Short mmCIF file of C-alpha atoms in Angstrom, two decimals:
data_model
loop_
_atom_site.label_atom_id
_atom_site.label_comp_id
_atom_site.label_asym_id
_atom_site.label_seq_id
_atom_site.Cartn_x
_atom_site.Cartn_y
_atom_site.Cartn_z
CA MET P 1 -13.50 13.47 8.59
CA PRO P 2 -10.43 13.57 6.82
CA ASN P 3 -8.77 10.65 7.90
CA LYS P 4 -11.37 8.51 6.60
CA SER P 5 -12.85 7.88 3.09
CA GLY P 6 -16.03 5.37 3.60
CA ARG P 7 -14.69 2.77 5.70
CA ALA P 8 -11.06 3.20 5.03
CA TYR P 9 -8.98 4.93 7.48
CA GLY P 10 -5.63 6.77 6.59
CA LEU P 11 -3.32 6.65 9.64
CA THR P 12 -0.40 9.05 9.60
CA THR P 13 2.09 9.17 12.71
CA LEU P 14 5.18 11.06 13.20
CA CYS P 15 7.07 9.74 16.36
CA PRO P 16 10.00 11.97 17.23
CA LEU P 17 13.12 10.09 18.04
CA ILE P 18 15.29 10.29 20.89
CA GLY P 19 18.22 12.60 19.91
CA ASP P 20 21.07 10.29 20.94
CA GLN P 21 23.12 7.41 19.79
CA GLN P 22 24.34 4.07 21.07
CA ASP P 23 27.78 2.29 19.93
CA ASP P 24 28.55 5.17 17.49
CA GLN P 25 25.14 4.71 15.70
CA SER P 26 22.42 7.17 15.82
CA TYR P 27 19.18 5.94 16.65
CA ALA P 28 17.94 6.89 13.45
CA ALA P 29 20.36 4.53 11.79
CA ILE P 30 19.46 1.49 14.23
CA ILE P 31 15.70 1.93 13.25
CA LYS P 32 16.46 1.94 9.81
CA GLY P 33 18.56 -1.11 10.22
CA ARG P 34 15.75 -2.97 12.38
CA LEU P 35 13.30 -1.88 9.58
CA ARG P 36 15.62 -3.42 6.73
CA ASN P 37 15.87 -6.61 8.60
CA LEU P 38 12.10 -6.98 9.52
CA PRO P 39 10.59 -9.88 7.57
CA VAL P 40 8.46 -9.08 4.63
CA ASP P 41 5.28 -10.04 3.15
CA ALA P 42 3.32 -13.02 4.79
CA ASP P 43 6.01 -13.16 7.29
CA SER P 44 5.96 -9.57 8.24
CA PRO P 45 4.46 -8.85 11.79
CA TRP P 46 1.96 -6.45 10.21
CA ALA P 47 0.33 -9.53 8.41
CA LYS P 48 -0.92 -10.62 11.43
CA ILE P 49 -2.98 -7.21 12.27
CA PRO P 50 -6.78 -7.61 11.16
CA ASN P 51 -7.92 -4.95 8.52
CA LEU P 52 -4.72 -3.58 7.64
CA TYR P 53 -4.41 -2.87 3.90
CA MET P 54 -1.21 -1.37 3.54
CA CYS P 55 1.57 0.11 5.66
CA ARG P 56 4.79 1.78 5.34
CA MET P 57 7.62 3.32 7.68
CA PHE P 58 10.63 5.37 7.32
CA VAL P 59 12.62 7.82 9.03
CA LEU P 60 12.12 11.44 8.21
CA ASP P 61 15.77 12.90 9.03
CA ASP P 62 15.03 16.23 7.83
CA VAL P 63 13.19 18.47 5.23
CA PHE P 64 14.66 19.32 1.72
CA TYR P 65 16.26 22.67 0.63
CA GLN P 66 14.70 24.07 -2.29
CA GLY P 67 17.56 26.18 -3.49
CA LYS P 68 17.61 30.00 -3.51
CA PRO P 69 16.03 32.13 -3.00
CA ALA P 70 14.26 29.77 -0.64
CA HIS P 71 15.40 29.81 3.09
CA GLU P 72 17.22 26.88 4.51
CA ASP P 73 14.87 25.21 7.02
CA HIS P 74 15.75 22.11 9.20
CA LEU P 75 13.85 19.72 11.69
CA LYS P 76 14.88 19.95 15.34
CA SER P 77 14.03 16.09 15.67
CA LYS P 78 13.96 13.16 13.14
CA TYR P 79 10.62 11.46 13.17
CA LEU P 80 9.53 7.81 12.72
CA VAL P 81 6.71 8.00 10.29
CA PHE P 82 4.20 5.32 10.20
CA VAL P 83 1.67 5.42 7.67
CA ALA P 84 -1.15 2.78 7.53
CA GLU P 85 -4.46 2.03 5.41
CA LEU P 86 -6.97 0.32 7.32
CA HIS P 87 -10.59 -0.85 7.43
CA GLY P 88 -12.61 0.54 10.05
CA GLU P 89 -12.11 2.30 13.49
CA LEU P 90 -8.71 3.34 14.46
CA GLU P 91 -8.88 2.21 18.14
CA PRO P 92 -9.78 -1.46 17.38
CA PHE P 93 -7.05 -1.64 14.79
CA LEU P 94 -4.34 -0.54 17.10
CA GLU P 95 -5.38 -2.71 20.24
CA ALA P 96 -5.13 -5.55 17.74
CA MET P 97 -1.78 -4.33 16.36
CA TRP P 98 -0.33 -4.20 19.93
CA ARG P 99 -2.04 -7.78 20.70
CA VAL P 100 -0.42 -9.54 17.41
CA ALA P 101 2.64 -7.56 17.16
CA GLU P 102 4.12 -6.21 20.35
CA ASP P 103 7.62 -7.71 20.35
CA SER P 104 8.21 -5.87 16.76
CA ILE P 105 6.38 -2.74 18.04
CA ARG P 106 8.70 -2.66 20.94
CA ASP P 107 11.93 -3.32 18.84
CA ILE P 108 10.97 -0.59 16.12
CA TRP P 109 9.82 2.08 18.52
CA GLU P 110 12.23 1.66 21.31
CA PHE P 111 14.21 4.77 20.71
CA CYS P 112 11.01 7.13 20.14
CA VAL P 113 10.49 10.00 22.72
CA ALA P 114 8.07 8.92 25.40
CA PHE P 115 7.58 5.55 24.16
CA LYS P 116 9.43 4.09 27.47
CA GLY P 117 6.07 4.59 29.21
CA VAL P 118 4.28 2.14 26.72
CA CYS P 119 3.39 -0.73 28.80
CA SER P 120 -0.06 -1.82 27.52
CA THR P 121 -2.66 -1.71 25.08
CA GLY P 122 -4.04 1.46 26.43
CA ASP P 123 -0.76 2.97 26.44
CA PHE P 124 -0.26 2.25 22.97
CA VAL P 125 -3.51 3.70 21.57
CA ARG P 126 -2.58 6.84 23.45
CA TYR P 127 0.85 7.03 22.34
CA ILE P 128 -0.19 6.43 18.70
CA LYS P 129 -3.05 8.96 19.14
CA GLN P 130 -0.32 11.69 20.48
CA CYS P 131 1.83 11.00 17.20
CA GLN P 132 -0.91 11.20 14.74
CA VAL P 133 -1.35 14.01 12.50
CA GLU P 134 -4.71 14.87 10.73
CA THR P 135 -4.82 13.93 7.11
CA THR P 136 -5.69 16.98 4.88
CA PHE P 137 -7.31 15.06 1.86
CA TYR P 138 -7.84 11.40 1.40
CA PHE P 139 -8.12 9.39 -1.56
CA ASN P 140 -9.34 5.87 -1.88
CA GLY P 141 -9.03 4.32 -5.29
CA SER P 142 -9.48 0.87 -4.06
CA ASN P 143 -12.54 -0.35 -2.05
CA ASP P 144 -13.42 -0.08 1.46
CA GLU P 145 -14.42 -3.71 2.31
CA SER P 146 -13.04 -5.70 5.20
CA LEU P 147 -9.42 -7.11 4.43
CA ALA P 148 -11.07 -10.58 5.09
CA GLU P 149 -13.79 -9.75 2.28
CA GLN P 150 -11.04 -8.47 0.05
CA LEU P 151 -8.81 -11.53 0.31
CA LYS P 152 -11.69 -13.86 0.13
CA ALA P 153 -12.80 -11.92 -3.31
CA LEU P 154 -9.17 -12.33 -4.63
CA TYR P 155 -9.21 -15.92 -3.92
CA LEU P 156 -12.21 -16.34 -5.63
CA LYS P 157 -11.66 -14.54 -8.51
CA GLN P 158 -8.61 -16.45 -8.89
CA GLU P 159 -10.27 -19.80 -8.67
CA LEU P 160 -13.12 -19.02 -10.73
CA GLY P 161 -10.70 -17.93 -13.39
CA LYS P 162 -8.90 -21.46 -13.18
CA PHE P 163 -12.53 -23.18 -13.18
CA VAL P 164 -13.67 -21.57 -16.37
CA ARG P 165 -10.20 -22.13 -18.04
CA ASP P 166 -10.52 -25.82 -17.14
CA GLN P 167 -14.25 -26.13 -18.30
CA GLN P 168 -13.61 -24.54 -21.54
CA ALA P 169 -10.54 -26.91 -22.07
CA HIS P 170 -12.66 -29.86 -21.44
CA GLY P 171 -15.90 -28.73 -23.38
CA LYS P 172 -18.34 -30.39 -20.90
CA ASP P 173 -21.99 -30.87 -21.39
CA PRO P 174 -24.57 -29.16 -19.35
CA VAL P 175 -24.99 -31.97 -16.80
CA GLN P 176 -21.17 -32.21 -16.18
CA LEU P 177 -21.12 -28.59 -16.00
CA GLN P 178 -23.53 -28.21 -13.43
CA ARG P 179 -21.87 -30.92 -11.45
CA ALA P 180 -18.46 -29.59 -11.64
CA PHE P 181 -19.78 -26.15 -10.61
CA SER P 182 -21.44 -27.79 -7.41
CA ASP P 183 -18.14 -29.17 -6.60
CA PHE P 184 -16.41 -26.16 -7.13
CA VAL P 185 -18.97 -24.17 -4.69
CA ALA P 186 -18.36 -26.81 -2.12
CA ARG P 187 -14.56 -26.56 -2.55
CA VAL P 188 -14.14 -22.71 -2.50
CA GLU P 189 -17.09 -21.95 0.16
CA PRO P 190 -17.71 -18.52 -1.20
CA PHE P 191 -19.89 -17.36 1.89
CA ASN P 192 -17.30 -18.39 4.43
CA LEU P 193 -14.49 -15.51 4.96
CA ALA P 194 -12.39 -17.62 7.16
CA GLY P 195 -11.31 -20.02 4.58
CA PRO P 196 -10.60 -21.27 1.87
CA THR P 197 -8.87 -17.88 1.33
CA TRP P 198 -5.83 -15.75 0.58
CA ARG P 199 -2.93 -15.35 3.32
CA PRO P 200 -2.35 -11.52 4.16
CA GLY P 201 1.12 -10.53 2.70
CA ALA P 202 1.37 -13.52 0.60
CA SER P 203 3.58 -12.84 -2.67
CA ASP P 204 3.76 -16.40 -4.02
CA LEU P 205 0.82 -18.51 -5.10
CA ALA P 206 2.16 -21.87 -3.79
CA GLN P 207 1.96 -20.29 -0.49
CA ALA P 208 -1.01 -17.93 -0.76
CA VAL P 209 -4.05 -20.24 0.04
CA ILE P 210 -5.29 -20.88 3.63
CA PRO P 211 -7.25 -23.92 3.46
CA SER P 212 -10.77 -24.25 4.87
CA ALA P 213 -10.95 -25.47 8.60
CA GLY P 214 -10.23 -29.15 8.80
CA ALA P 215 -9.18 -29.13 5.06
CA SER P 216 -5.39 -30.38 4.33
CA PRO P 217 -3.39 -27.63 2.70
CA VAL P 218 -3.84 -26.68 -0.85
CA SER P 219 -1.93 -25.34 -3.49
CA ASN P 220 -3.20 -22.62 -5.65
CA ARG P 221 -1.09 -23.11 -8.43
CA SER P 222 -2.59 -25.20 -11.08
CA MET A 1 14.76 -0.46 2.11
CA SER A 2 12.56 -0.69 -0.77
CA ASN A 3 9.54 1.40 -2.05
CA ILE A 4 8.29 -1.75 -3.77
CA ALA A 5 5.80 -4.38 -1.97
CA GLY A 6 4.83 -6.92 -4.95
CA LYS A 7 2.58 -4.76 -7.51
CA ALA A 8 2.68 -1.67 -5.08
CA TYR A 9 4.78 1.14 -4.99
CA ALA A 10 5.05 3.61 -1.89
CA MET A 11 5.82 7.21 -2.64
CA ASN A 12 6.44 9.72 0.06
CA LEU A 13 6.95 13.43 -0.70
CA ILE A 14 7.55 16.40 1.54
CA THR A 15 7.47 19.82 0.01
CA PRO A 16 7.37 23.56 1.45
CA ILE A 17 4.75 26.01 1.38
CA HIS A 18 5.14 29.51 2.73
CA GLY A 19 3.69 29.77 6.01
CA LEU A 20 0.69 32.35 5.07
CA ARG A 21 -0.26 30.10 2.48
CA VAL A 22 -0.78 27.08 4.48
CA PHE A 23 -4.43 28.14 5.23
CA ALA A 24 -5.33 28.76 1.48
CA ASN A 25 -3.70 25.32 0.40
CA LYS A 26 -5.96 23.70 3.18
CA LEU A 27 -8.86 25.61 2.18
CA ILE A 28 -8.38 24.14 -1.55
CA PHE A 29 -8.21 20.79 -0.29
CA TRP A 30 -11.39 21.12 1.58
CA ALA A 31 -13.03 22.63 -1.61
CA VAL A 32 -11.69 19.72 -3.64
CA GLY A 33 -13.49 17.40 -1.06
CA THR A 34 -17.01 19.13 -1.86
CA PRO A 35 -19.25 17.26 -4.54
CA VAL A 36 -18.95 20.18 -7.17
CA ALA A 37 -15.07 20.45 -7.13
CA LYS A 38 -14.70 16.64 -7.04
CA LEU A 39 -15.64 17.05 -10.73
CA SER A 40 -12.36 18.80 -11.33
CA LEU A 41 -10.49 16.06 -10.18
CA ARG A 42 -12.33 13.23 -11.83
CA GLY A 43 -9.02 12.53 -13.73
CA LEU A 44 -7.84 10.97 -10.22
CA LYS A 45 -10.46 8.40 -10.46
CA THR A 46 -9.21 7.27 -14.02
CA LEU A 47 -5.79 6.98 -12.80
CA SER A 48 -6.85 3.47 -11.47
CA MET A 49 -3.50 2.18 -10.39
CA ILE A 50 -3.98 3.87 -7.08
CA HIS A 51 -4.83 2.10 -4.27
CA TYR A 52 -4.92 5.04 -1.78
CA ALA A 53 -3.20 8.52 -1.68
CA ARG A 54 -3.36 11.32 1.15
CA TRP A 55 -2.02 14.80 1.43
CA VAL A 56 -1.07 16.11 5.15
CA ILE A 57 -0.34 19.77 5.49
CA LEU A 58 1.70 20.53 8.73
CA ARG A 59 2.86 23.59 10.31
CA SER A 60 5.65 23.63 13.11
CA LYS A 61 3.12 23.56 16.04
CA ASP A 62 1.37 20.42 14.15
CA PHE A 63 4.71 18.22 14.55
CA PRO A 64 3.88 15.75 17.76
CA HIS A 65 5.76 17.34 20.71
CA LEU A 66 5.72 14.40 23.50
CA ALA A 67 8.08 15.62 26.05
CA SER A 68 9.34 18.77 27.86
CA ASN A 69 13.02 17.87 26.56
CA GLN A 70 11.99 17.32 22.90
CA PRO A 71 12.93 20.38 21.05
CA LYS A 72 9.81 22.12 19.74
CA GLU A 73 9.87 22.66 15.70
CA ASP A 74 10.54 25.97 14.70
CA LEU A 75 10.16 26.05 10.82
CA LYS A 76 10.13 28.64 8.24
CA TYR A 77 7.82 27.23 5.95
CA GLY A 78 4.67 24.70 6.41
CA TYR A 79 5.09 21.45 4.59
CA MET A 80 2.95 19.19 2.66
CA LEU A 81 3.46 15.56 2.87
CA PHE A 82 1.96 13.28 0.02
CA PHE A 83 1.52 9.65 0.53
CA SER A 84 0.67 7.12 -2.36
CA ASN A 85 0.41 3.70 -2.85
CA PHE A 86 -0.11 2.82 -6.59
CA ASN A 87 0.84 0.04 -9.00
CA GLY A 88 3.40 0.27 -11.73
CA SER A 89 6.95 2.31 -11.85
CA TRP A 90 7.78 5.50 -10.80
CA GLU A 91 7.82 6.73 -14.34
CA GLN A 92 4.42 5.20 -15.18
CA TYR A 93 2.94 6.95 -12.26
CA VAL A 94 4.51 10.42 -12.27
CA ASP A 95 3.77 10.48 -16.35
CA SER A 96 0.30 9.38 -15.81
CA PHE A 97 -0.41 12.06 -12.91
CA SER A 98 1.06 14.47 -15.38
CA ALA A 99 -0.96 13.71 -18.42
CA ALA A 100 -4.26 13.04 -16.59
CA ILE A 101 -4.84 15.76 -14.28
CA PRO A 102 -2.26 18.47 -14.79
CA SER A 103 -4.33 21.38 -13.71
CA GLY A 104 -5.49 19.39 -10.90
CA LEU A 105 -1.81 18.99 -9.75
CA ASN A 106 -1.30 22.50 -9.98
CA LEU A 107 -4.07 23.24 -7.85
CA LEU A 108 -2.93 20.64 -4.96
CA TRP A 109 0.45 21.73 -5.17
CA TRP A 110 -0.32 25.44 -5.58
CA LYS A 111 2.32 27.96 -4.40
CA ASN A 112 4.53 25.28 -2.99
CA ILE A 113 8.11 26.40 -3.00
CA GLY A 114 9.86 25.23 -6.10
CA TRP A 115 6.64 23.79 -7.75
CA PRO A 116 7.64 23.84 -11.76
CA ASN A 117 4.10 23.00 -12.90
CA ALA A 118 2.93 19.51 -13.83
CA VAL A 119 3.70 20.26 -17.57
CA PRO A 120 6.33 20.14 -18.87
CA GLU A 121 7.30 16.68 -17.56
CA GLN A 122 11.20 17.06 -16.79
CA PRO A 123 11.30 19.93 -14.31
CA PHE A 124 8.20 17.85 -12.75
CA HIS A 125 10.06 14.87 -12.76
CA ARG A 126 13.10 16.78 -11.23
CA TYR A 127 10.84 18.28 -8.48
CA VAL A 128 9.36 14.83 -7.67
CA GLU A 129 12.69 13.27 -7.71
CA SER A 130 14.25 16.05 -5.22
CA ASN A 131 11.59 15.80 -2.56
CA GLN A 132 11.21 11.93 -2.21
CA ILE A 133 11.81 10.23 0.66
CA TRP A 134 12.65 6.51 0.41
CA THR A 135 10.40 4.17 2.28
CA ASP A 136 12.42 2.03 4.83
CA TYR A 137 9.77 -0.71 4.97
CA TYR A 138 6.57 -1.33 3.18
CA TYR A 139 4.13 -3.96 3.68
CA SER A 140 0.96 -4.99 1.33
CA SER A 141 -1.56 -7.31 2.29
CA TYR A 142 -1.94 -8.52 -1.03
CA PRO A 143 1.28 -7.94 -2.91
CA MET A 144 0.06 -10.00 -6.29
CA ALA A 145 -2.79 -7.89 -6.50
CA ALA A 146 -2.97 -4.54 -8.30
CA SER A 147 -5.82 -2.00 -7.19
CA ASN A 148 -8.05 -2.88 -10.19
CA ASP A 149 -7.51 -6.64 -9.28
CA VAL A 150 -9.04 -5.68 -5.73
CA LYS A 151 -11.87 -3.98 -7.18
CA SER A 152 -12.54 -6.51 -9.91
CA ALA A 153 -12.22 -9.26 -7.43
CA GLU A 154 -14.95 -7.56 -5.26
CA LEU A 155 -17.30 -7.58 -8.34
CA VAL A 156 -16.68 -11.00 -9.22
CA LYS A 157 -17.39 -12.36 -5.63
CA GLN A 158 -20.78 -10.60 -5.56
CA LYS A 159 -21.80 -11.91 -9.00
CA LEU A 160 -20.68 -15.37 -8.32
CA CYS A 161 -22.73 -15.23 -5.07
CA THR A 162 -25.72 -13.86 -6.92
CA PHE A 163 -25.34 -16.70 -9.49
CA ILE A 164 -25.08 -19.32 -6.92
CA GLY A 165 -28.42 -18.16 -5.21
CA ASN A 166 -30.29 -18.10 -8.77
CA THR A 167 -29.13 -21.36 -10.21
CA THR A 168 -29.86 -23.34 -7.21
CA GLY A 169 -32.49 -25.99 -8.38
CA VAL A 170 -32.46 -25.12 -11.98
CA SER A 171 -32.10 -27.45 -15.23
CA PRO A 172 -28.76 -28.30 -16.45
CA ASN A 173 -29.64 -26.50 -19.90
CA GLU A 174 -30.59 -23.54 -17.67
CA PHE A 175 -27.71 -23.43 -15.77
CA SER A 176 -25.44 -23.65 -18.89
CA GLN A 177 -27.15 -20.66 -20.46
CA ARG A 178 -26.86 -18.55 -17.25
CA TYR A 179 -23.40 -19.74 -16.83
CA ASN A 180 -22.42 -18.30 -20.05
CA LEU A 181 -24.10 -15.24 -19.29
CA LEU A 182 -22.27 -14.86 -16.07
CA LEU A 183 -18.89 -15.40 -18.18
CA LYS A 184 -19.87 -13.21 -20.49
CA ASP A 185 -20.56 -10.42 -17.57
CA LEU A 186 -17.33 -11.12 -16.02
CA GLN A 187 -15.03 -11.52 -19.03
CA CYS A 188 -12.75 -8.68 -18.18
CA ASP A 189 -12.51 -9.50 -14.64
CA LEU A 190 -11.36 -13.04 -14.52
CA GLY A 191 -7.55 -12.75 -15.17
CA LEU A 192 -5.37 -14.73 -13.23
CA LEU A 193 -3.20 -13.37 -10.86
CA ASP A 194 0.41 -14.29 -10.09
CA ALA A 195 3.66 -12.93 -8.51
CA THR A 196 4.91 -9.70 -9.52
CA PRO A 197 7.34 -9.33 -12.56
CA ILE A 198 10.15 -7.47 -12.17
CA VAL A 199 9.66 -3.86 -12.19
CA SER A 200 12.84 -2.92 -10.56
CA LEU A 201 16.33 -4.59 -10.71
CA ALA A 202 17.21 -2.78 -7.25
CA ALA A 203 14.30 -4.25 -5.56
CA GLU A 204 14.94 -7.68 -7.14
CA GLU A 205 18.46 -7.31 -5.69
CA ILE A 206 17.29 -6.36 -2.29
CA SER A 207 15.08 -9.71 -2.57
CA ALA A 208 18.10 -11.57 -3.67
CA ARG A 209 20.24 -10.36 -0.75
CA ARG A 210 17.27 -11.19 1.69
CA ARG A 211 17.13 -14.69 0.16
CA ALA A 212 20.74 -15.17 0.92
CA ALA A 213 20.47 -13.86 4.38
CA LEU A 214 17.85 -16.37 5.04
CA ALA A 215 19.55 -19.33 3.67
CA LYS A 216 22.56 -18.70 6.09
CA PRO A 217 22.64 -21.00 9.01
CA ALA A 218 21.30 -19.39 12.29
CA PRO A 219 24.12 -17.63 14.37
CA ALA A 220 24.69 -19.31 17.67
CA ALA A 221 24.18 -16.03 19.58
CA GLY A 222 23.14 -12.82 19.25
CA ARG A 223 19.79 -11.29 17.63
CA ALA A 224 17.34 -14.06 16.35
CA PRO A 225 17.35 -14.52 12.55
CA GLU A 226 14.77 -13.96 10.48
CA PRO A 227 12.38 -16.68 10.03
CA ALA A 228 12.25 -18.96 6.78
CA THR A 229 10.18 -17.42 4.56
CA SER A 230 8.09 -17.72 1.32
CA ALA A 231 7.42 -14.20 1.83
CA VAL A 232 10.56 -12.62 0.18
CA ILE A 233 9.30 -11.04 -3.27
CA SER A 234 9.50 -14.25 -5.17
CA ALA A 235 11.87 -14.51 -8.09
CA ALA A 236 10.08 -12.49 -10.32
CA GLN A 237 8.67 -14.10 -13.58
CA PRO A 238 9.52 -12.49 -16.70
CA HIS A 239 5.77 -13.11 -18.05
CA ASN A 240 2.37 -12.02 -17.61
CA GLN A 241 0.28 -14.82 -17.59
CA ASN A 242 -2.77 -12.78 -18.55
CA MET A 243 -1.05 -11.88 -21.74
CA PRO A 244 -0.71 -13.94 -25.01
CA ASN A 245 2.90 -15.34 -25.11
CA GLY A 246 4.12 -12.89 -27.74
CA GLN A 247 2.64 -9.84 -25.93
CA ALA A 248 3.94 -11.24 -22.62
CA THR A 249 7.55 -11.44 -24.20
CA ALA A 250 7.42 -7.91 -25.25
CA ALA A 251 5.68 -6.82 -22.13
CA ALA A 252 8.44 -8.43 -20.11
CA ALA A 253 11.26 -7.04 -22.36
CA SER A 254 9.48 -3.42 -21.97
CA THR A 255 9.52 -3.88 -18.06
CA ALA A 256 13.18 -5.03 -17.94
CA THR A 257 13.90 -1.76 -19.89
CA ARG A 258 12.13 0.51 -17.54
CA ALA A 259 13.43 -1.47 -14.81
CA ARG A 260 16.91 -0.77 -15.88
CA LYS A 261 16.20 2.96 -16.28
CA ALA A 262 14.52 3.12 -12.98
CA SER A 263 17.43 1.34 -11.28
CA ALA A 264 19.84 3.69 -12.82
CA ARG A 265 18.02 6.42 -11.73
CA GLY A 266 17.61 5.12 -8.24
CA LYS A 267 13.88 5.41 -7.74
CA ASP A 268 13.12 1.93 -6.06
#
């Protein structure tokens, strides 16, 4: 199936826009403005969606003219393009997306054809599937682990790096080293994906770590 | 508007294909997906800065049509959409592609109208520039991580968990020996991550404007302001803490130079 590569899924949707305007602004311009004002990184509404690796949105206004002797070609509608890289199956992803980001979805998709009829999770899943186009070829250059697994792994890589640096700086003997490692394992909980781990979308080390349940917030910056 | 989310860059291209050749192009992609043909694109795997990339070929009838009052598309050409998530600057990426898999690119963009061939680079650059669509919103779940970081982190996690299982109850001396072996094994994978350095002055300007907007007091009425956030692309740090100082300074200077060039050419 071209939309998948292992357990990674490539969702490509082209949602046609209503060809109208509001207060002298085209719907395309309004959507671009709303996207521009959407919070980014860890505060992005998409940061709450489980198993979303990456996504992008843009308005496809038209196709490009290649110059003579090519023919001039134009789209009859503009499209809101939503492209996402995710882990697992599409339907659970879309259901979760609606559940955690309904307000942002309504705001951004407001001026898309047929979106007014979207009132529930099921409607949203059906709507996105109607707008989905099939990927011809999908290349996964990363890995296809769940997002929770990837974020925990990044957290562990960072913490182990700092632990190693600290041990080398202090030149501890084997007894001290073993004890320090035991404390390290108790702190980072390598087998617990829920925490401590990295926050989805975090772009700053000072805010990156989600502490273990019940633990006080910790800074990841040493 | 930005094509950049931390260390990731989003590229979108849309290029026309003669209608009769759409089937042939799809056939090429099908063949590329087979195990034998994958060898011809093994260079793609060496471009380890790519997180994910995809190609989508559409004809008029493939564009979603959701209502009777929505006009149906009637395009003279088929269109190939290319989406990529990669690390580094636009020029680094485009040049790497051109250098690593020129014949692969010529195959994947076979007979696309205006395709100039992947080599020489200047016509190839112009083709990409003139067919690129800017991203209005880009999100990455790990803006501080490059694709190689995601892959090496998984390796670190697996080896760390195995090490924990294998060293439970061993003597301190044996633990120390195995610990040193673990470090030798992981010595290429333990570089520390941090916020992205400045890749683009344009993107940095956008971040600065966002920070300024967030710092303003909330309006009394109208649309709700954005929440205070740490998430704006943080003030970029002109160093890479994985490098020695001198190297980092040189890298920062080089990055700033590239960023100025890229900004001047408006790719970010």
